[in-house]
Coordinates of N, CA, C and O in Angstrom, one line a residue:
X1158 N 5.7 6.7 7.9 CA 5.3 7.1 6.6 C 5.2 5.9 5.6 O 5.8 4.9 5.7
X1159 N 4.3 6.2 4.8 CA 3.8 4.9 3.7 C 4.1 5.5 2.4 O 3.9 6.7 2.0
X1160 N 5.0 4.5 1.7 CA 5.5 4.8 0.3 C 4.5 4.2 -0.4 O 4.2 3.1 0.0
X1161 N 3.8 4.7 -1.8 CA 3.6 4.0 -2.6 C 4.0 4.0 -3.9 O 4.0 5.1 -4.4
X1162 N 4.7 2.5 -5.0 CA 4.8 2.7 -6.2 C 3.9 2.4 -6.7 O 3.2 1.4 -6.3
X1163 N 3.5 3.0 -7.8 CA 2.9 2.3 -9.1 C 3.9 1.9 -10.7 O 4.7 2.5 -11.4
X1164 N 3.0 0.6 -10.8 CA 3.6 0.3 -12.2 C 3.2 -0.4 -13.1 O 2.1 -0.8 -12.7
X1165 N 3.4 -0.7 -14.1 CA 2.6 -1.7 -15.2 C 2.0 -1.0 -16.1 O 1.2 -1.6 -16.8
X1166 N 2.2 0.4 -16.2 CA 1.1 1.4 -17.5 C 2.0 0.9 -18.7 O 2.9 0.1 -18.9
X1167 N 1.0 2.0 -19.7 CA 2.3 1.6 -20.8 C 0.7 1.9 -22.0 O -0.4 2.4 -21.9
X1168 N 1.6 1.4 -23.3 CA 0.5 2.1 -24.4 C 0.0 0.7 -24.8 O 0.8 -0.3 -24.9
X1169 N -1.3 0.6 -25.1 CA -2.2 -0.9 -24.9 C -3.5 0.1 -26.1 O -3.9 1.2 -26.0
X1170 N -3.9 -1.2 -27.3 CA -4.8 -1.0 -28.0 C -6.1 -1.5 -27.6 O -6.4 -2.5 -27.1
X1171 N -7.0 -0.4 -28.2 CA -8.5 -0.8 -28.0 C -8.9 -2.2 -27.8 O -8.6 -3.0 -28.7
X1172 N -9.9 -2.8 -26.2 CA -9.9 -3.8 -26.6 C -8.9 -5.1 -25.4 O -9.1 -6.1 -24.8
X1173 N -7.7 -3.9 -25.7 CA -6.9 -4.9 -24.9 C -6.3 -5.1 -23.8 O -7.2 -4.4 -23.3
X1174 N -5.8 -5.4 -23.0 CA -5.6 -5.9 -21.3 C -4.0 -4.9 -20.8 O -3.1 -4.6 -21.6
X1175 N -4.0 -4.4 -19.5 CA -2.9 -4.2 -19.0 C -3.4 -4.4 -17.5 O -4.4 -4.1 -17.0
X1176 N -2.4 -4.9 -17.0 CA -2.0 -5.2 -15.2 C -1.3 -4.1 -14.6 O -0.1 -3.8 -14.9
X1177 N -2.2 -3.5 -13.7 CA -1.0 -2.5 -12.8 C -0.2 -2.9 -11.5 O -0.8 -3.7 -10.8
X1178 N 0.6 -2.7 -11.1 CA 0.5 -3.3 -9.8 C 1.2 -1.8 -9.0 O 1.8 -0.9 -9.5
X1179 N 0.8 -1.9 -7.5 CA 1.2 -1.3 -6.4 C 2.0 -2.1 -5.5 O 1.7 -3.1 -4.8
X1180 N 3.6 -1.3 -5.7 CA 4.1 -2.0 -4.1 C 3.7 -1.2 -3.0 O 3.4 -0.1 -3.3
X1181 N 3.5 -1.5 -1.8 CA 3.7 -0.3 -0.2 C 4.6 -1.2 0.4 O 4.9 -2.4 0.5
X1182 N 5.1 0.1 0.8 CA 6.1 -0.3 2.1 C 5.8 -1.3 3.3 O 6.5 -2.2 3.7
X1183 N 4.6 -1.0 3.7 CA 3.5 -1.7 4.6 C 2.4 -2.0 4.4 O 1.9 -1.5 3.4
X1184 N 1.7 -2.8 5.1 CA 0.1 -3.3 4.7 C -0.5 -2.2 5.2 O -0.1 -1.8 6.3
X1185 N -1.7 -1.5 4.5 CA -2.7 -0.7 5.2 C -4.1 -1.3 4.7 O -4.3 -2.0 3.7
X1186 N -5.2 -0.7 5.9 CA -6.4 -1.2 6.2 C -7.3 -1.3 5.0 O -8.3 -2.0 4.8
X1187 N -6.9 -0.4 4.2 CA -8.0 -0.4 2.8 C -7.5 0.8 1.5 O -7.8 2.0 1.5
X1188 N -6.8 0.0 0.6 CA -6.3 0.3 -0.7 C -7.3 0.3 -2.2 O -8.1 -0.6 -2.4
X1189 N -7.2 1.3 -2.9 CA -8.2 1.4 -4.0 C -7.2 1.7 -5.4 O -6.0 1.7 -5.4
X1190 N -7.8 1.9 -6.1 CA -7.1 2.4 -7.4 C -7.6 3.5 -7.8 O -8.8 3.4 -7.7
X1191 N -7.3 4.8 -8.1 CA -8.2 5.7 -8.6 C -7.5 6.6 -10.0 O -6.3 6.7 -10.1
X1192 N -8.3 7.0 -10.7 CA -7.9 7.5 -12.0 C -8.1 8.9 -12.6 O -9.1 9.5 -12.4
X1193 N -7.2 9.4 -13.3 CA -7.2 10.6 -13.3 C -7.2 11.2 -15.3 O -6.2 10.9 -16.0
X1194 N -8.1 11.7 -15.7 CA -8.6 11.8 -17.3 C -8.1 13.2 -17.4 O -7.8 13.7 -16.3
X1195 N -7.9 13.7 -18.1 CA -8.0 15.1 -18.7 C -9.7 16.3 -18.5 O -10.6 15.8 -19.0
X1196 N -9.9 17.3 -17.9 CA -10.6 17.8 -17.6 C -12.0 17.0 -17.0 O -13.2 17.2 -17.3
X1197 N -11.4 16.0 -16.0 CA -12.0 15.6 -15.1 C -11.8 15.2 -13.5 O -10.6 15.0 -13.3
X1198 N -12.7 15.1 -12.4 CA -11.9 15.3 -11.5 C -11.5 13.4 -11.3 O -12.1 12.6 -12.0
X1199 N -10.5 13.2 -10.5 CA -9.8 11.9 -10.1 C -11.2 11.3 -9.3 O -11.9 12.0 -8.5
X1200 N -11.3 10.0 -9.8 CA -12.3 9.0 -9.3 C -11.5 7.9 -9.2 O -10.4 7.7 -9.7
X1201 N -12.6 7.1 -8.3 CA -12.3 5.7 -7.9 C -12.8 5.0 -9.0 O -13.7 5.4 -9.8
X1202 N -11.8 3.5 -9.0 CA -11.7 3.0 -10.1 C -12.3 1.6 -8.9 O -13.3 1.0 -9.2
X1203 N -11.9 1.4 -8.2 CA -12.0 -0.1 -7.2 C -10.9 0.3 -6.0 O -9.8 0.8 -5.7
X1204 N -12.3 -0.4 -5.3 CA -10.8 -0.7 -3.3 C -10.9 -2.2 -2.9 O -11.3 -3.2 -3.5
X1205 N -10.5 -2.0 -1.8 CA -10.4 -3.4 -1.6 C -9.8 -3.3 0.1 O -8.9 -2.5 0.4
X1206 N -10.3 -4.3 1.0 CA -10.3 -4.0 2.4 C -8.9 -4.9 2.7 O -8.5 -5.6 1.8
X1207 N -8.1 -5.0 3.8 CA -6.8 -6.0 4.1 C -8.0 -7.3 4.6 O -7.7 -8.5 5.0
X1208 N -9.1 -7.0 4.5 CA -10.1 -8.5 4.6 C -10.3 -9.3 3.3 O -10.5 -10.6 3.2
X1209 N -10.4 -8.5 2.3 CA -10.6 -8.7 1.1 C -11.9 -8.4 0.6 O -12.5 -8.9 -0.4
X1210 N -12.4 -7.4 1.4 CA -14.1 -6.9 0.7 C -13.4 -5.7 -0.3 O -12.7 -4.8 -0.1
X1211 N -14.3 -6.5 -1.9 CA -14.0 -5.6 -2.6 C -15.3 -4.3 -3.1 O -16.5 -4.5 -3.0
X1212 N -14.5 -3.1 -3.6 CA -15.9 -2.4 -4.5 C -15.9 -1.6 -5.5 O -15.3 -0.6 -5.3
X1213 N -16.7 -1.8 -6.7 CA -15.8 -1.5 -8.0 C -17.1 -0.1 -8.0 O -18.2 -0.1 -7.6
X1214 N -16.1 1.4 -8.6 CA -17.5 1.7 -9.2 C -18.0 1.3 -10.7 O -17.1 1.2 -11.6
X1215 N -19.3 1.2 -10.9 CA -20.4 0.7 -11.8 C -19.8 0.8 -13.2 O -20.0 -0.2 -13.9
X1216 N -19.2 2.0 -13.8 CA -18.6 1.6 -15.4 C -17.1 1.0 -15.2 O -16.2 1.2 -16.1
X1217 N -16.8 0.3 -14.2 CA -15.5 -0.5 -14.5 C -15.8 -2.0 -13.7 O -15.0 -3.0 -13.8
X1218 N -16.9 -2.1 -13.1 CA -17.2 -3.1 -12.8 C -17.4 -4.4 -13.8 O -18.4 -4.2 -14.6
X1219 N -16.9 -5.4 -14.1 CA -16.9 -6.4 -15.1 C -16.0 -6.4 -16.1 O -16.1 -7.4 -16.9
X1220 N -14.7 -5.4 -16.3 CA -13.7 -4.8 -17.0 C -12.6 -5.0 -16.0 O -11.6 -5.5 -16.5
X1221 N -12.5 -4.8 -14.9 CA -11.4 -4.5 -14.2 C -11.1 -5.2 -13.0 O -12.1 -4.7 -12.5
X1222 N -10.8 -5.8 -12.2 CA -10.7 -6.7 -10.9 C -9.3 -6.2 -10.1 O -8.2 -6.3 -10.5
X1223 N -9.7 -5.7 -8.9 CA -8.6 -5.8 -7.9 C -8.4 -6.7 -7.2 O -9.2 -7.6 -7.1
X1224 N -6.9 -6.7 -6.4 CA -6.8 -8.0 -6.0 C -5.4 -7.6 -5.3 O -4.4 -7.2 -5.9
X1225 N -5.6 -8.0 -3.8 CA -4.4 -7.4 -2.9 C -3.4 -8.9 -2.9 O -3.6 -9.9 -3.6
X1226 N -2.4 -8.7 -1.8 CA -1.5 -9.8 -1.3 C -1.0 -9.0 0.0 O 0.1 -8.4 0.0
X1227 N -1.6 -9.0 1.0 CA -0.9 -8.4 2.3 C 0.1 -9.1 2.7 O 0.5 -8.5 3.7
X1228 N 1.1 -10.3 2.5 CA 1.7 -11.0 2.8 C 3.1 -10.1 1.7 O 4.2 -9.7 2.2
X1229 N 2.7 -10.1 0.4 CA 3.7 -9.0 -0.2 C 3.7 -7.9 -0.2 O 4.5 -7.3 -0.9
X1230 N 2.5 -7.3 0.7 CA 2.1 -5.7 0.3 C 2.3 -5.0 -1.1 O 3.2 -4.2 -1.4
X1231 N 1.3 -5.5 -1.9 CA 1.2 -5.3 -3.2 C -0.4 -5.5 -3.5 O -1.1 -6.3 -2.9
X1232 N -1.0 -4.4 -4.5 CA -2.0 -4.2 -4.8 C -2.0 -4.1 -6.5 O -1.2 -3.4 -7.1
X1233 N -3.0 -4.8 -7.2 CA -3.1 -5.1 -8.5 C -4.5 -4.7 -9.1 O -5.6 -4.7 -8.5
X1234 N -4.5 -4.5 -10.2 CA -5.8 -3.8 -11.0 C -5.3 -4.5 -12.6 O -4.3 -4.1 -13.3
X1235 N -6.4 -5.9 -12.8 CA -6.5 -6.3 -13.7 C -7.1 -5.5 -15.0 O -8.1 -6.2 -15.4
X1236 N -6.9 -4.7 -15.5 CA -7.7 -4.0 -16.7 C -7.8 -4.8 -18.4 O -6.9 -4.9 -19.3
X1237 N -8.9 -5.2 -18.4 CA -9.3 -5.9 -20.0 C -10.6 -5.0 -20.5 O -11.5 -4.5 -19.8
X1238 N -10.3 -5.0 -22.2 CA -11.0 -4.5 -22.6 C -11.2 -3.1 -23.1 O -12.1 -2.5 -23.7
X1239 N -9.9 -2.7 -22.8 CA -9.8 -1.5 -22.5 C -10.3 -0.1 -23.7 O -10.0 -0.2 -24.9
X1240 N -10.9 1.0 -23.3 CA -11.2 1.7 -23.9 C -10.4 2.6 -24.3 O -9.3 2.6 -23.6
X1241 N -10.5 3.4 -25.2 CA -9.5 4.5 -25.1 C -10.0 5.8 -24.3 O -9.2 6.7 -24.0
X1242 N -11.6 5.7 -23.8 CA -12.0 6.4 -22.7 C -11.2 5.9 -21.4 O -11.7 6.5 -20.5
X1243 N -10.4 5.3 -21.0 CA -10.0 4.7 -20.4 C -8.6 5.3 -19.8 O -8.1 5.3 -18.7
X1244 N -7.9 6.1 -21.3 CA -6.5 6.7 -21.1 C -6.6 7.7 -19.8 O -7.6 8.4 -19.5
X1245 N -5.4 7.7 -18.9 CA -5.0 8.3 -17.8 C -4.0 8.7 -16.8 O -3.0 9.1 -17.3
X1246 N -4.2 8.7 -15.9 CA -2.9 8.3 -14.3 C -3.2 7.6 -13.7 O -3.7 8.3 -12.7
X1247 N -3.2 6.4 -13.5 CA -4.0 5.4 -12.0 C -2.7 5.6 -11.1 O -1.5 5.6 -11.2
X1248 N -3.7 5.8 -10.3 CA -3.0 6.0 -8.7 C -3.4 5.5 -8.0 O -4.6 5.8 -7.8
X1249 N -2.6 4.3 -7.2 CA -2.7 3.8 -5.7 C -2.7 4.8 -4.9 O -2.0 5.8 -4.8
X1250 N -3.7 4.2 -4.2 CA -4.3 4.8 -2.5 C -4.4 3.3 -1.4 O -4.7 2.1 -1.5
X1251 N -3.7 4.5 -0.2 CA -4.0 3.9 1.4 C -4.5 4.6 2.0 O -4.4 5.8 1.8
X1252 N -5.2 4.0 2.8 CA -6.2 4.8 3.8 C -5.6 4.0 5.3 O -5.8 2.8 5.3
X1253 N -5.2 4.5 6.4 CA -5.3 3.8 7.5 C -5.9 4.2 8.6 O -5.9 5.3 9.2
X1254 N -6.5 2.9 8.9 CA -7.5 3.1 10.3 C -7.2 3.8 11.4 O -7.8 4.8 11.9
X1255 N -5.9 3.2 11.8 CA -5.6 3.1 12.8 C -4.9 4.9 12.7 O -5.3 5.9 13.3
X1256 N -4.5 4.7 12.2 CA -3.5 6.9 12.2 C -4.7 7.9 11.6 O -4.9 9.0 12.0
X1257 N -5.5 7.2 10.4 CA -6.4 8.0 9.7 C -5.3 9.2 9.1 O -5.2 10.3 9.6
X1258 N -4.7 8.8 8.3 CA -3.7 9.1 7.5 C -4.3 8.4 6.0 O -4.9 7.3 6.0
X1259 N -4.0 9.4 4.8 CA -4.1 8.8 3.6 C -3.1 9.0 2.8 O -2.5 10.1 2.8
X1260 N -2.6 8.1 1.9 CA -1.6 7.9 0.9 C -1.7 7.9 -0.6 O -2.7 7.6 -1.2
X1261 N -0.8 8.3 -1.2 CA -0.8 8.7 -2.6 C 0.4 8.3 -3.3 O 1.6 8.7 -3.2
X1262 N -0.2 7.4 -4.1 CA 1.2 7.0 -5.1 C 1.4 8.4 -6.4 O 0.5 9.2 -6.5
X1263 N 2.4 8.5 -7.0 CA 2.5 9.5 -7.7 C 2.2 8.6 -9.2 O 3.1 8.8 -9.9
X1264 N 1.3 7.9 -9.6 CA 0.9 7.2 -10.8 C 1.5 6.9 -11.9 O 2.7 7.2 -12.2
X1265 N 0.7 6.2 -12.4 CA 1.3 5.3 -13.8 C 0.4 5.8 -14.7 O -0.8 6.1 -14.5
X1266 N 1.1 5.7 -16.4 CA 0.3 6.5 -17.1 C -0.2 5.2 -17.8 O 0.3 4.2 -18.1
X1267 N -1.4 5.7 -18.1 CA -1.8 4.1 -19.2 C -2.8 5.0 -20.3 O -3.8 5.7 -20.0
X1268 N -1.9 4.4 -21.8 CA -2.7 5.1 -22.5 C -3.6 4.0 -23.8 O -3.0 3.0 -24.3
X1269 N -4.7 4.3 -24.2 CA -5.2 3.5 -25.1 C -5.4 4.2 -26.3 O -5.9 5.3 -26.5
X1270 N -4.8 3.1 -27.3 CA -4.8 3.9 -28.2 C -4.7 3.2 -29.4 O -4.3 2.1 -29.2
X1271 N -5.0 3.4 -30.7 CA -5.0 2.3 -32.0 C -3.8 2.9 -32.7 O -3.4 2.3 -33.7

């Protein structure tokens, strides 16, 4: 079984930066960040491979950078800029190859706000 935490939300104004980070218990094959709004469904925010191929989708691309450490099993989502379209739940995901099993952190709230 694969635990994931999430952490680093918090209340951040228009404009401005927060770091999330994910611990796992173990390294898996390919970790993403994904986000969850108010009457919308949960989307991908960025993944990223245990190779290090990353892929953002297109309105967070140039705002946001992931960036693993398999050595600490830890997964991070740089967020600048931030919108108040932006307020949410980011949740860490694992996906593994090898079991084809998927994982679910229970999220962090990040809200923007003036």
């Amino acid at each position: 079984q694969v635990q994931l935490l999430e952490s680093g939300g918090g209340l951040v104004q228009p404009g401005g930066s927060l770091r999330l980070s994910c611990a796992a218990s173990t390294t898996i094959s390919r970790m993403a960040w994904y986000r969850q709004t108010p009457g919308k469904q949960r989307e991908k925010v960025a993944s990223v491979t245990s190779g290090g191929i990353t892929d953002y989708a297109d309105s967070f691309e140039g705002r946001f950078t992931i960036s693993r450490d398999n050595r600490k099993n830890t997964l991070d989502l740089q967020m600048d800029n931030l919108k108040v379209e932006d307020t949410g739940v980011y949740y860490c995901y694992a996906y593994s190859l090898f079991s084809r099993e998927t994982f679910w952190g229970q999220g962090t709230q990040v809200t923007v706000s003036s």
